[in-house]
Amino acid sequence: MKRMRVSSWTRLTVAIGRRKTRRFHSAQRAAWLRSAQVCGGVLHALAGFASIRALAVGLSLTRIMVLAHWVT
């Protein structure tokens, strides 16, 4: 069976969750870990989107600077 790739965001939320869920029952802990995986996935997607946007902004700024250099 192929092991699912876990993002660092998921690992972070799971680590926080493990601390919080020590006094919970196993069913509650499993539910928390599932929600932590979902939260981690969302955070990972948002971080990816933010870096893509930052990259796009950086590229457009570079393009503007190159155009300004050509014009002047």
PDB file of C-alpha atoms in Angstrom:
ATOM      1  CA  MET A   1       0.000   0.000   0.000  1.00  0.00           C
ATOM      2  CA  LYS A   2       1.330   3.434  -0.932  1.00  0.00           C
ATOM      3  CA  ARG A   3       1.947   5.657   2.050  1.00  0.00           C
ATOM      4  CA  MET A   4       0.156   9.000   1.916  1.00  0.00           C
ATOM      5  CA  ARG A   5       2.452  12.009   1.733  1.00  0.00           C
ATOM      6  CA  VAL A   6       1.890  14.146   4.792  1.00  0.00           C
ATOM      7  CA  SER A   7       2.617  17.847   4.535  1.00  0.00           C
ATOM      8  CA  SER A   8       4.549  19.729   7.187  1.00  0.00           C
ATOM      9  CA  TRP A   9       1.378  21.681   7.978  1.00  0.00           C
ATOM     10  CA  THR A  10      -0.468  18.453   8.787  1.00  0.00           C
ATOM     11  CA  ARG A  11       2.448  17.266  10.910  1.00  0.00           C
ATOM     12  CA  LEU A  12       2.371  20.563  12.800  1.00  0.00           C
ATOM     13  CA  THR A  13      -1.372  20.405  13.498  1.00  0.00           C
ATOM     14  CA  VAL A  14      -1.134  16.712  14.447  1.00  0.00           C
ATOM     15  CA  ALA A  15       1.733  17.476  16.856  1.00  0.00           C
ATOM     16  CA  ILE A  16      -0.346  20.207  18.500  1.00  0.00           C
ATOM     17  CA  GLY A  17      -3.321  17.841  18.545  1.00  0.00           C
ATOM     18  CA  ARG A  18      -1.375  15.041  20.215  1.00  0.00           C
ATOM     19  CA  ARG A  19      -0.555  17.354  23.102  1.00  0.00           C
ATOM     20  CA  LYS A  20      -4.178  18.395  23.449  1.00  0.00           C
ATOM     21  CA  THR A  21      -5.673  14.904  22.986  1.00  0.00           C
ATOM     22  CA  ARG A  22      -3.580  12.987  25.541  1.00  0.00           C
ATOM     23  CA  ARG A  23      -6.472  12.878  28.001  1.00  0.00           C
ATOM     24  CA  PHE A  24      -9.052  11.955  25.322  1.00  0.00           C
ATOM     25  CA  HIS A  25     -10.334   8.495  24.407  1.00  0.00           C
ATOM     26  CA  SER A  26      -8.989   6.820  21.289  1.00  0.00           C
ATOM     27  CA  ALA A  27     -12.153   7.547  19.238  1.00  0.00           C
ATOM     28  CA  GLN A  28     -11.967  11.245  20.093  1.00  0.00           C
ATOM     29  CA  ARG A  29      -8.253  11.273  19.345  1.00  0.00           C
ATOM     30  CA  ALA A  30      -8.847   9.654  15.941  1.00  0.00           C
ATOM     31  CA  ALA A  31     -11.514  12.258  15.134  1.00  0.00           C
ATOM     32  CA  TRP A  32      -9.180  15.073  16.193  1.00  0.00           C
ATOM     33  CA  LEU A  33      -6.330  13.704  14.077  1.00  0.00           C
ATOM     34  CA  ARG A  34      -8.662  13.480  11.066  1.00  0.00           C
ATOM     35  CA  SER A  35      -9.699  17.116  11.526  1.00  0.00           C
ATOM     36  CA  ALA A  36      -6.030  18.053  12.021  1.00  0.00           C
ATOM     37  CA  GLN A  37      -5.231  16.443   8.661  1.00  0.00           C
ATOM     38  CA  VAL A  38      -7.997  18.473   7.024  1.00  0.00           C
ATOM     39  CA  CYS A  39      -6.746  21.693   8.694  1.00  0.00           C
ATOM     40  CA  GLY A  40      -3.203  20.861   7.651  1.00  0.00           C
ATOM     41  CA  GLY A  41      -4.303  20.312   4.077  1.00  0.00           C
ATOM     42  CA  VAL A  42      -6.144  23.635   4.014  1.00  0.00           C
ATOM     43  CA  LEU A  43      -3.151  25.484   5.513  1.00  0.00           C
ATOM     44  CA  HIS A  44      -0.845  23.788   3.017  1.00  0.00           C
ATOM     45  CA  ALA A  45      -3.083  24.819   0.117  1.00  0.00           C
ATOM     46  CA  LEU A  46      -3.283  28.409   1.396  1.00  0.00           C
ATOM     47  CA  ALA A  47       0.490  28.586   1.832  1.00  0.00           C
ATOM     48  CA  GLY A  48       0.952  27.224  -1.685  1.00  0.00           C
ATOM     49  CA  PHE A  49      -1.522  29.756  -3.063  1.00  0.00           C
ATOM     50  CA  ALA A  50       0.220  32.601  -1.198  1.00  0.00           C
ATOM     51  CA  SER A  51       3.642  31.596  -2.532  1.00  0.00           C
ATOM     52  CA  ILE A  52       2.254  31.288  -6.086  1.00  0.00           C
ATOM     53  CA  ARG A  53       0.732  34.764  -5.739  1.00  0.00           C
ATOM     54  CA  ALA A  54       3.998  36.144  -4.362  1.00  0.00           C
ATOM     55  CA  LEU A  55       5.837  34.579  -7.283  1.00  0.00           C
ATOM     56  CA  ALA A  56       3.358  36.067  -9.771  1.00  0.00           C
ATOM     57  CA  VAL A  57       3.668  39.517  -8.170  1.00  0.00           C
ATOM     58  CA  GLY A  58       7.470  39.223  -8.227  1.00  0.00           C
ATOM     59  CA  LEU A  59       7.430  38.260 -11.904  1.00  0.00           C
ATOM     60  CA  SER A  60       5.083  41.101 -12.841  1.00  0.00           C
ATOM     61  CA  LEU A  61       7.257  43.599 -10.918  1.00  0.00           C
ATOM     62  CA  THR A  62      10.325  42.304 -12.760  1.00  0.00           C
ATOM     63  CA  ARG A  63       8.486  42.690 -16.064  1.00  0.00           C
ATOM     64  CA  ILE A  64       7.484  46.280 -15.202  1.00  0.00           C
ATOM     65  CA  MET A  65      11.078  47.112 -14.238  1.00  0.00           C
ATOM     66  CA  VAL A  66      12.388  45.640 -17.508  1.00  0.00           C
ATOM     67  CA  LEU A  67       9.789  47.597 -19.523  1.00  0.00           C
ATOM     68  CA  ALA A  68      10.657  50.805 -17.649  1.00  0.00           C
ATOM     69  CA  HIS A  69      14.326  50.203 -18.391  1.00  0.00           C
ATOM     70  CA  TRP A  70      13.580  49.739 -22.099  1.00  0.00           C
ATOM     71  CA  VAL A  71      11.393  52.860 -22.268  1.00  0.00           C
ATOM     72  CA  THR A  72      13.880  55.190 -20.569  1.00  0.00           C
TER      73      THR A  72
END
